[in-house]
Amino acid sequence: MSDCCYHCGLPVTRINRVEAVIKNTEQDFCCTGCASVCQTIHNSGLGAFYDQQTSSLLPAVDLEYPLEFYDAIAFQQPFLESSDPGTKTITLISDTIHCAACVWLIERALNAMDGVVWVRVNLTDKRIRIRWEDEKINLSSIMKTLADLGYAAMPYEQNVAEVKQQRKNKTMLYRIGFAGFTMMNLLWISIALYTGASGGEYHQYFQWLGFALATPTLFYAGYPFLKNAYFGIKNRYMNMDVPISIGALVTYFYSTYVLLGFSSKGEVYFDTVVNFIFVILIGRYLESSSKKSALSASTSLQQLQPKIALVKTADGELIKPISAIEIGDIVVIKPGERIAVDGVVRLGTGEIDESLLSGESLPVSKHKGDDVFAGTLNINGSFEVKVTQLSKRSTLAQILDLVENTRANKSRLVCTIDRIIPYFVWTTLLLASATFIYWSPTDFDLALLSATSVLIITCPCAFGLATPMSIAVASGAAAKRNILIKNGDALEVLSKAEHVVFDKTGTLTLGTPKVGRVVSEMEHNTLLGIMGAIEKHSEHPLARAIVNHCAELGIDKTASEFETSPGLGVSAIVDGKRYWVGSLRYLSDRDHQELLEQANTLEQQGHSCVWCADEQEILGFITLSDPIKEDAKAVIAQLKKLGKTITMLSGDSNQVATSVAKKIGIERVVAGVLPSDKAQHIQNLQQDGLVLMVGDGINDAPALTQADVSIAIGSGADVSVDSADVVVLKTTLRPIVEAIKLSKRTQVTIKQNVVFALSYNAFMVPLAMMAKVTPLFAAIVMPISSIIVIANAARLRKK
């Protein structure tokens, strides 16, 4: 075994050793990231890469490979997200995105490229989501364009991003430390000059010392500002580092001009340059830390995903990074471990904490053939799992994608703000120029410092963060409560919806109906056998209940030539004869008077009736009862207190629907509606106001899509309900009220942030133009404004 990482050459110890098989040989790696990338390189047929290297690589997490690497299918596969045929979607991360101007520039530049479908840049967590047509443009071309713009991007992966961010923070701390050192020394020099040394023989000596300290501070500690300003000007777009850099450079070069003797009246301001660079660096660092803290909810979800798993192979049990695990692999799960993959139990038993998905803390017993999901916790028992999904397609990955997509998908308000911000910098430059022109006849030094103050203090960052930061924090807080916000606009509409429409089965009821009575002159098991055989082909909850009941009784028949009438029933041939199974409307052309009175009595008690007939007559019916959810009545009462109008839609008969509605306090009931008609009822209600539709996402997709905002309840592991704006993993109804209240608090927070950002600029900019603000004070106040916005948004986590 080697003592160095096979990929990057860094030391491998007993503690950090990770083993993986490369070209049929077991190799040592210093981390799972190196092992994963090395396997990707070899799987791409690029193993010759290691023959070409002449020195140790940087750690694998840098992802700094030749551009052609990014076009290799095996390299892209771990990072690609599901998308439309012919297109690819990927999330990149770039730590050089730092203001709303960067967002505007990247989106404009990439959207102009032929083949790019859309680009969404998230200022909050510095991520870029891109969808492109693979036949028209390569990922390498997109990466090259970003690099030309000055944004070093890489495919986003959690452990990669963490190391990259740590490296960036370390570099920034070095710059802060250097600027702090020079600032303290310059303060002593300034004290000496202000207390009498300015008139002595060492006056010029002190000024040269200030120049010697300010020069490396400006061009080393201030390098990030100067670099971003350069790329902004190069690309003919004024980002927020342009005015900061102009203020610093003008002050520095004017002080140098005075130092060299070209002006006998002016003063040097090297201390001002160093002070505000130090303060702005501190502000940027604190702002970054505040964002990370505010977004900790979604980060905690990411931490539920194990990075490695124990895989059973022909050579024994091997530890593999999850990105290297394929469908069909056998993963060994031991007591106390978090499950790393989605799969099916192949051998053994255990008890799993699935609160991540269901919100219920009670453990769930798992046996052979049961599904298990990544991120859930094995409390006790050992078992083997056959992998059914790649790590990027697991249930946990889908949950994380929904949270990330909420941040990336911009609300209407964010889009409006983004359109305003590009004009902000030009306005800043014009105001600074006007300030300098106004004050220069009176005092050139005062004019210079006042104009610099305007350049520094006028910042749209607080304005740009006001909405996306609040939405990001709210979606993270909701995710911790098993509420997934898929669309940022939902947080705006939920609290404004006047009508709340519920689907009955599976939403207000448990969706697990049980067979009660069999009413028929035919032998009961014979009728059950016919209905069970036909209902095997249906996905309706009532159909599943009948099939399960037949299985419990050992009744098993087969049907053929299956035909369906959505919302009415199904028919098929059993034992050479065609039968029809469904609602009474489906069979109304046959005589049913003898059974109708019994059915009406049972339906008034809340039982649903499923009828069966042949070509001549109705053979009988089965009653089923679906228990109402425990919290349904309390939630309906809370919604009424919030001023909502409640309606229940149901495909059941009027007697059954009315019985359920009375028990939970709903007055408005629309019964006997087909799935295709539910959307029309929603449309009718929309004439009187915004409508929230709540369903289970199974047969009410048109209604969920038609509504102004929609919630899918109790989807559990199925978090990809396309038609819903909000997905609730729990089966209870209380999260509906929580989501509405969170929406209301989010809207209040957004308004507070926008008002604060506008008030800040309206108050501070005139003060700077009136020469009442120094550059140092401006450098202190500017980042504080952003931190206040972030801190206000972070309050959403605590309620």
Short mmCIF file of C-alpha atoms in Angstrom, two decimals, residues 250-659:
data_model
loop_
_atom_site.label_atom_id
_atom_site.label_comp_id
_atom_site.label_asym_id
_atom_site.label_seq_id
_atom_site.Cartn_x
_atom_site.Cartn_y
_atom_site.Cartn_z
CA VAL A 250 -8.41 57.66 -7.00
CA THR A 251 -7.65 58.23 -3.31
CA TYR A 252 -4.39 56.24 -3.56
CA PHE A 253 -3.09 57.91 -6.73
CA TYR A 254 -4.06 61.39 -5.50
CA SER A 255 -2.11 60.73 -2.27
CA THR A 256 0.85 59.50 -4.38
CA TYR A 257 0.55 62.67 -6.51
CA VAL A 258 0.82 64.80 -3.36
CA LEU A 259 3.66 62.64 -1.95
CA LEU A 260 5.76 63.15 -5.10
CA GLY A 261 5.54 66.92 -4.66
CA PHE A 262 3.17 67.83 -7.48
CA SER A 263 0.86 69.55 -4.97
CA SER A 264 1.97 71.67 -2.04
CA LYS A 265 -1.51 72.15 -0.55
CA GLY A 266 -2.99 68.66 -0.55
CA GLU A 267 -2.75 65.92 2.06
CA VAL A 268 -2.08 62.20 1.70
CA TYR A 269 -4.88 59.72 2.55
CA PHE A 270 -3.07 56.40 2.55
CA ASP A 271 -4.66 55.58 5.91
CA THR A 272 -8.13 56.09 4.41
CA VAL A 273 -7.37 53.63 1.59
CA VAL A 274 -6.12 50.95 3.99
CA ASN A 275 -8.90 51.49 6.53
CA PHE A 276 -11.81 51.13 4.15
CA ILE A 277 -10.26 48.12 2.35
CA PHE A 278 -9.91 46.41 5.74
CA VAL A 279 -13.45 47.26 6.77
CA ILE A 280 -15.00 46.17 3.45
CA LEU A 281 -13.12 42.85 3.62
CA ILE A 282 -14.45 42.32 7.15
CA GLY A 283 -17.95 43.17 5.91
CA ARG A 284 -17.74 40.72 3.00
CA TYR A 285 -16.53 37.97 5.33
CA LEU A 286 -19.30 38.60 7.87
CA GLU A 287 -21.88 38.75 5.07
CA SER A 288 -20.68 35.37 3.76
CA SER A 289 -20.85 33.88 7.26
CA SER A 290 -24.34 35.29 7.78
CA LYS A 291 -25.57 33.72 4.54
CA LYS A 292 -24.14 30.36 5.51
CA SER A 293 -25.83 30.53 8.91
CA ALA A 294 -29.14 31.66 7.44
CA LEU A 295 -29.15 28.76 4.97
CA SER A 296 -28.18 26.14 7.55
CA ALA A 297 -31.57 24.40 7.22
CA SER A 298 -30.87 23.09 3.72
CA THR A 299 -27.26 22.40 4.65
CA SER A 300 -28.44 20.12 7.46
CA LEU A 301 -30.45 18.16 4.87
CA GLN A 302 -27.32 17.74 2.75
CA GLN A 303 -25.46 16.39 5.75
CA LEU A 304 -27.95 13.50 6.00
CA GLN A 305 -26.44 12.01 2.83
CA PRO A 306 -23.57 9.62 3.69
CA LYS A 307 -20.52 10.11 1.46
CA ILE A 308 -19.49 6.42 1.38
CA ALA A 309 -21.10 2.99 1.65
CA LEU A 310 -20.00 -0.59 2.25
CA VAL A 311 -20.54 -2.48 -1.03
CA LYS A 312 -20.58 -6.27 -1.29
CA THR A 313 -18.50 -7.51 -4.25
CA ALA A 314 -16.97 -10.75 -5.50
CA ASP A 315 -13.72 -9.71 -3.79
CA GLY A 316 -15.40 -9.02 -0.44
CA GLU A 317 -16.82 -5.91 1.17
CA LEU A 318 -15.34 -2.62 -0.12
CA ILE A 319 -15.91 0.99 0.92
CA LYS A 320 -16.99 3.04 -2.09
CA PRO A 321 -17.99 6.69 -2.55
CA ILE A 322 -21.70 6.90 -3.31
CA SER A 323 -20.98 8.43 -6.73
CA ALA A 324 -19.26 5.16 -7.72
CA ILE A 325 -22.21 2.94 -6.70
CA GLU A 326 -24.26 1.58 -9.60
CA ILE A 327 -27.84 0.29 -9.87
CA GLY A 328 -27.87 -3.39 -8.90
CA ASP A 329 -24.96 -3.13 -6.44
CA ILE A 330 -25.45 -4.72 -3.02
CA VAL A 331 -24.90 -2.33 -0.09
CA VAL A 332 -24.46 -3.61 3.47
CA ILE A 333 -26.28 -1.61 6.16
CA LYS A 334 -25.20 -1.98 9.80
CA PRO A 335 -26.96 -0.85 13.02
CA GLY A 336 -26.74 2.90 13.69
CA GLU A 337 -25.77 3.78 10.11
CA ARG A 338 -27.56 6.18 7.79
CA ILE A 339 -28.63 4.46 4.60
CA ALA A 340 -26.58 5.81 1.68
CA VAL A 341 -28.76 4.74 -1.26
CA ASP A 342 -32.32 4.09 -2.38
CA GLY A 343 -32.98 0.38 -2.77
CA VAL A 344 -34.86 -2.78 -1.82
CA VAL A 345 -34.04 -4.97 1.18
CA ARG A 346 -32.46 -8.15 -0.20
CA LEU A 347 -31.52 -9.93 3.01
CA GLY A 348 -32.07 -9.33 6.73
CA THR A 349 -34.41 -7.10 8.76
CA GLY A 350 -34.19 -3.83 10.63
CA GLU A 351 -36.06 -0.84 12.06
CA ILE A 352 -35.69 2.44 10.15
CA ASP A 353 -36.27 6.03 11.29
CA GLU A 354 -38.02 7.53 8.23
CA SER A 355 -38.94 10.88 9.81
CA LEU A 356 -37.05 12.55 6.96
CA LEU A 357 -39.84 11.42 4.61
CA SER A 358 -42.93 10.91 6.73
CA GLY A 359 -42.35 13.32 9.60
CA GLU A 360 -43.17 10.46 12.00
CA SER A 361 -40.52 9.55 14.57
CA LEU A 362 -41.78 5.99 15.18
CA PRO A 363 -39.43 3.42 13.59
CA VAL A 364 -40.65 1.39 10.61
CA SER A 365 -39.87 -2.35 10.38
CA LYS A 366 -38.20 -3.40 7.14
CA HIS A 367 -38.10 -6.92 5.72
CA LYS A 368 -37.12 -8.57 2.47
CA GLY A 369 -38.70 -6.76 -0.48
CA ASP A 370 -39.34 -3.47 1.38
CA ASP A 371 -38.08 -0.14 0.00
CA VAL A 372 -35.48 1.90 1.90
CA PHE A 373 -34.31 5.43 1.17
CA ALA A 374 -31.07 7.41 1.36
CA GLY A 375 -30.69 9.61 4.43
CA THR A 376 -32.93 7.48 6.68
CA LEU A 377 -31.42 5.97 9.83
CA ASN A 378 -31.08 2.25 10.58
CA ILE A 379 -31.86 2.03 14.30
CA ASN A 380 -31.18 -1.68 14.73
CA GLY A 381 -30.70 -4.81 12.66
CA SER A 382 -28.36 -5.53 9.75
CA PHE A 383 -29.47 -6.09 6.17
CA GLU A 384 -28.37 -5.94 2.56
CA VAL A 385 -29.91 -3.50 0.08
CA LYS A 386 -30.03 -3.84 -3.69
CA VAL A 387 -29.55 -0.37 -5.20
CA THR A 388 -32.45 0.83 -7.36
CA GLN A 389 -31.44 4.48 -7.91
CA LEU A 390 -28.18 6.33 -8.51
CA SER A 391 -27.21 8.75 -5.75
CA LYS A 392 -28.13 11.76 -7.91
CA ARG A 393 -31.65 10.32 -8.40
CA SER A 394 -32.36 9.24 -4.82
CA THR A 395 -35.35 10.52 -2.85
CA LEU A 396 -33.06 12.66 -0.67
CA ALA A 397 -31.39 14.11 -3.80
CA GLN A 398 -34.84 15.00 -5.16
CA ILE A 399 -35.73 16.75 -1.90
CA LEU A 400 -32.49 18.73 -2.03
CA ASP A 401 -33.09 19.55 -5.70
CA LEU A 402 -36.51 20.95 -4.86
CA VAL A 403 -35.02 23.18 -2.15
CA GLU A 404 -32.21 24.33 -4.46
CA ASN A 405 -34.61 24.93 -7.35
CA THR A 406 -36.72 27.19 -5.14
CA ARG A 407 -33.67 29.40 -4.65
CA ALA A 408 -32.81 29.32 -8.35
CA ASN A 409 -36.36 29.95 -9.64
CA LYS A 410 -36.82 33.70 -9.33
CA SER A 411 -40.11 35.17 -8.21
CA ARG A 412 -41.72 38.04 -10.10
CA LEU A 413 -40.47 40.54 -7.50
CA VAL A 414 -36.87 39.30 -7.83
CA CYS A 415 -37.02 39.64 -11.62
CA THR A 416 -38.25 43.23 -11.25
CA ILE A 417 -35.39 44.08 -8.86
CA ASP A 418 -32.86 42.43 -11.20
CA ARG A 419 -34.00 44.72 -14.02
CA ILE A 420 -33.48 47.80 -11.83
CA ILE A 421 -30.01 46.96 -10.46
CA PRO A 422 -27.99 47.34 -13.74
CA TYR A 423 -28.81 51.06 -13.71
CA PHE A 424 -27.76 51.41 -10.08
CA VAL A 425 -24.00 51.57 -10.66
CA TRP A 426 -24.27 54.20 -13.40
CA THR A 427 -26.42 56.28 -11.07
CA THR A 428 -23.76 55.88 -8.38
CA LEU A 429 -21.01 57.09 -10.73
CA LEU A 430 -23.13 60.07 -11.80
CA LEU A 431 -23.88 61.04 -8.17
CA ALA A 432 -20.19 60.73 -7.24
CA SER A 433 -19.19 62.88 -10.23
CA ALA A 434 -21.80 65.50 -9.31
CA THR A 435 -20.52 65.53 -5.71
CA PHE A 436 -16.92 66.03 -6.84
CA ILE A 437 -17.86 68.84 -9.27
CA TYR A 438 -19.92 70.61 -6.61
CA TRP A 439 -17.27 70.58 -3.87
CA SER A 440 -14.05 70.92 -5.92
CA PRO A 441 -14.18 74.76 -6.21
CA THR A 442 -14.42 74.95 -2.41
CA ASP A 443 -11.95 72.26 -1.32
CA PHE A 444 -10.37 69.70 -3.65
CA ASP A 445 -9.53 67.28 -0.82
CA LEU A 446 -13.07 67.47 0.56
CA ALA A 447 -14.50 66.94 -2.95
CA LEU A 448 -12.33 63.85 -3.46
CA LEU A 449 -13.25 62.26 -0.11
CA SER A 450 -16.96 63.07 -0.48
CA ALA A 451 -17.09 61.56 -3.98
CA THR A 452 -15.28 58.47 -2.67
CA SER A 453 -17.81 58.18 0.14
CA VAL A 454 -20.67 58.26 -2.39
CA LEU A 455 -18.97 55.53 -4.45
CA ILE A 456 -18.58 53.27 -1.42
CA ILE A 457 -21.83 53.86 0.46
CA THR A 458 -24.18 53.48 -2.52
CA CYS A 459 -24.64 49.74 -2.79
CA PRO A 460 -27.53 47.70 -4.24
CA CYS A 461 -26.44 44.52 -2.42
CA ALA A 462 -28.98 44.95 0.39
CA PHE A 463 -31.67 45.67 -2.22
CA GLY A 464 -30.63 42.64 -4.31
CA LEU A 465 -30.60 40.31 -1.28
CA ALA A 466 -33.92 41.50 0.18
CA THR A 467 -36.15 39.00 -1.66
CA PRO A 468 -33.98 35.98 -2.63
CA MET A 469 -32.48 35.72 0.86
CA SER A 470 -35.92 35.64 2.47
CA ILE A 471 -37.19 33.01 0.01
CA ALA A 472 -34.06 30.88 0.48
CA VAL A 473 -34.32 30.93 4.28
CA ALA A 474 -38.08 30.28 4.20
CA SER A 475 -37.71 27.30 1.85
CA GLY A 476 -34.96 25.87 4.07
CA ALA A 477 -37.07 26.33 7.20
CA ALA A 478 -40.03 24.69 5.46
CA ALA A 479 -37.87 21.74 4.37
CA LYS A 480 -37.00 21.03 8.02
CA ARG A 481 -40.75 20.67 8.62
CA ASN A 482 -41.13 18.26 5.68
CA ILE A 483 -42.65 21.00 3.50
CA LEU A 484 -40.89 21.37 0.14
CA ILE A 485 -41.42 24.67 -1.68
CA LYS A 486 -40.94 23.96 -5.39
CA ASN A 487 -41.83 27.43 -6.68
CA GLY A 488 -40.69 30.68 -5.05
CA ASP A 489 -43.88 32.42 -6.20
CA ALA A 490 -45.84 30.01 -3.97
CA LEU A 491 -44.50 31.82 -0.91
CA GLU A 492 -46.07 34.99 -2.27
CA VAL A 493 -49.46 33.53 -3.27
CA LEU A 494 -50.16 31.13 -0.37
CA SER A 495 -51.00 33.84 2.15
CA LYS A 496 -53.09 35.77 -0.41
CA ALA A 497 -55.30 32.83 -1.50
CA GLU A 498 -58.94 33.47 -0.58
CA HIS A 499 -60.31 30.02 -1.46
CA VAL A 500 -58.92 26.67 -0.28
CA VAL A 501 -60.16 23.65 -2.21
CA PHE A 502 -59.61 20.12 -0.87
CA ASP A 503 -59.79 16.84 -2.72
CA LYS A 504 -61.45 14.28 -0.43
CA THR A 505 -59.87 10.85 -0.90
CA GLY A 506 -56.27 10.69 0.30
CA THR A 507 -56.28 14.34 1.38
CA LEU A 508 -59.00 14.84 3.98
CA THR A 509 -59.20 11.07 4.48
CA LEU A 510 -56.32 8.65 5.05
CA GLY A 511 -56.62 7.22 1.55
CA THR A 512 -56.55 3.68 2.94
CA PRO A 513 -60.16 2.50 2.61
CA LYS A 514 -61.22 -0.86 3.98
CA VAL A 515 -63.85 -3.22 2.57
CA GLY A 516 -66.93 -3.38 4.79
CA ARG A 517 -69.96 -5.22 3.47
CA VAL A 518 -70.71 -7.18 0.30
CA VAL A 519 -74.34 -6.74 -0.82
CA SER A 520 -75.37 -9.19 -3.54
CA GLU A 521 -77.57 -12.19 -4.25
CA MET A 522 -74.50 -13.78 -5.86
CA GLU A 523 -72.06 -15.79 -3.75
CA HIS A 524 -69.93 -13.12 -2.07
CA ASN A 525 -66.48 -14.57 -2.87
CA THR A 526 -67.47 -14.95 -6.51
CA LEU A 527 -68.43 -11.27 -6.73
CA LEU A 528 -65.24 -10.31 -4.91
CA GLY A 529 -63.19 -12.41 -7.33
CA ILE A 530 -64.70 -10.69 -10.38
CA MET A 531 -64.24 -7.17 -8.95
CA GLY A 532 -60.72 -7.91 -7.63
CA ALA A 533 -59.55 -9.23 -11.01
CA ILE A 534 -60.80 -6.11 -12.83
CA GLU A 535 -59.56 -3.62 -10.18
CA LYS A 536 -56.00 -4.98 -10.41
CA HIS A 537 -55.53 -2.68 -13.39
CA SER A 538 -56.71 0.47 -11.57
CA GLU A 539 -54.65 2.84 -9.38
CA HIS A 540 -57.63 4.28 -7.51
CA PRO A 541 -57.42 3.87 -3.68
CA LEU A 542 -60.80 2.11 -3.61
CA ALA A 543 -59.58 -0.33 -6.25
CA ARG A 544 -56.43 -1.09 -4.27
CA ALA A 545 -58.54 -1.74 -1.18
CA ILE A 546 -60.66 -4.32 -3.03
CA VAL A 547 -57.57 -6.03 -4.49
CA ASN A 548 -55.91 -6.20 -1.06
CA HIS A 549 -59.08 -7.60 0.51
CA CYS A 550 -59.22 -10.35 -2.14
CA ALA A 551 -55.58 -11.18 -1.51
CA GLU A 552 -56.24 -11.53 2.23
CA LEU A 553 -59.07 -13.99 1.47
CA GLY A 554 -56.93 -15.93 -1.03
CA ILE A 555 -59.19 -15.04 -3.96
CA ASP A 556 -57.25 -14.73 -7.23
CA LYS A 557 -58.75 -14.35 -10.70
CA THR A 558 -57.39 -12.84 -13.89
CA ALA A 559 -58.98 -10.36 -16.31
CA SER A 560 -58.31 -9.42 -19.94
CA GLU A 561 -59.29 -6.74 -22.49
CA PHE A 562 -59.26 -4.04 -19.86
CA GLU A 563 -61.11 -0.75 -20.63
CA THR A 564 -61.35 2.36 -18.47
CA SER A 565 -63.69 5.34 -18.23
CA PRO A 566 -61.86 7.99 -16.11
CA GLY A 567 -63.81 9.00 -13.04
CA LEU A 568 -66.55 6.43 -13.69
CA GLY A 569 -65.20 2.90 -13.65
CA VAL A 570 -63.51 0.03 -15.48
CA SER A 571 -64.54 -3.05 -17.40
CA ALA A 572 -62.81 -6.28 -18.42
CA ILE A 573 -63.46 -9.91 -19.36
CA VAL A 574 -63.34 -12.45 -16.53
CA ASP A 575 -63.92 -16.16 -17.22
CA GLY A 576 -65.00 -15.34 -20.78
CA LYS A 577 -67.65 -12.77 -19.78
CA ARG A 578 -67.44 -8.93 -19.66
CA TYR A 579 -68.18 -7.15 -16.41
CA TRP A 580 -68.35 -3.49 -15.40
CA VAL A 581 -67.12 -2.15 -12.03
CA GLY A 582 -67.48 1.46 -10.82
CA SER A 583 -69.90 4.12 -9.68
CA LEU A 584 -73.67 3.85 -10.04
CA ARG A 585 -73.62 6.45 -12.83
CA TYR A 586 -71.40 4.09 -14.80
CA LEU A 587 -74.10 1.39 -14.61
CA SER A 588 -77.24 3.53 -14.51
CA ASP A 589 -78.72 2.00 -17.67
CA ARG A 590 -79.40 -1.23 -15.73
CA ASP A 591 -82.14 -1.87 -13.17
CA HIS A 592 -80.89 -1.14 -9.66
CA GLN A 593 -83.95 -0.10 -7.62
CA GLU A 594 -83.81 -3.10 -5.27
CA LEU A 595 -80.30 -2.24 -4.06
CA LEU A 596 -80.56 1.56 -4.21
CA GLU A 597 -82.28 2.05 -0.83
CA GLN A 598 -79.63 -0.01 1.00
CA ALA A 599 -76.84 1.88 -0.79
CA ASN A 600 -78.32 5.30 0.08
CA THR A 601 -78.53 4.40 3.76
CA LEU A 602 -74.91 3.25 3.85
CA GLU A 603 -73.68 6.30 1.91
CA GLN A 604 -75.40 8.65 4.37
CA GLN A 605 -73.25 7.00 7.04
CA GLY A 606 -70.11 7.89 5.04
CA HIS A 607 -69.54 4.57 3.24
CA SER A 608 -68.58 4.52 -0.45
CA CYS A 609 -70.23 1.97 -2.73
CA VAL A 610 -68.50 0.28 -5.67
CA TRP A 611 -70.95 -1.46 -8.00
CA CYS A 612 -70.57 -4.46 -10.29
CA ALA A 613 -72.72 -5.48 -13.27
CA ASP A 614 -72.73 -7.72 -16.30
CA GLU A 615 -74.36 -6.94 -19.63
CA GLN A 616 -77.91 -7.50 -18.33
CA GLU A 617 -78.11 -6.53 -14.65
CA ILE A 618 -76.40 -5.13 -11.59
CA LEU A 619 -74.91 -7.97 -9.56
CA GLY A 620 -74.33 -6.08 -6.30
CA PHE A 621 -71.99 -3.65 -4.59
CA ILE A 622 -69.19 -3.49 -2.02
CA THR A 623 -69.04 -0.83 0.72
CA LEU A 624 -65.76 0.78 1.69
CA SER A 625 -64.99 3.28 4.44
CA ASP A 626 -62.03 5.65 4.46
CA PRO A 627 -61.21 7.10 7.92
CA ILE A 628 -61.00 10.89 8.21
CA LYS A 629 -57.61 12.27 9.26
CA GLU A 630 -57.40 13.16 12.94
CA ASP A 631 -56.36 16.76 12.42
CA ALA A 632 -58.77 17.50 9.55
CA LYS A 633 -61.46 19.21 11.68
CA ALA A 634 -58.92 21.35 13.58
CA VAL A 635 -57.15 22.44 10.36
CA ILE A 636 -60.45 23.41 8.69
CA ALA A 637 -61.29 25.52 11.76
CA GLN A 638 -57.89 27.23 11.65
CA LEU A 639 -58.26 28.02 7.94
CA LYS A 640 -61.65 29.59 8.61
CA LYS A 641 -60.07 31.77 11.33
CA LEU A 642 -57.56 32.92 8.70
CA GLY A 643 -60.50 34.07 6.58
CA LYS A 644 -60.37 31.32 3.97
CA THR A 645 -63.42 29.95 2.14
CA ILE A 646 -63.31 26.12 2.15
CA THR A 647 -64.63 23.84 -0.61
CA MET A 648 -64.41 20.06 -0.92
CA LEU A 649 -64.33 18.29 -4.30
CA SER A 650 -65.11 14.58 -4.52
CA GLY A 651 -65.87 11.99 -7.12
CA ASP A 652 -68.03 10.15 -4.59
CA SER A 653 -71.80 10.41 -4.44
CA ASN A 654 -73.37 13.45 -2.83
CA GLN A 655 -74.43 11.46 0.27
CA VAL A 656 -70.89 10.22 1.01
CA ALA A 657 -69.22 13.58 0.32
CA THR A 658 -71.76 15.52 2.42
CA SER A 659 -71.39 13.08 5.32
#
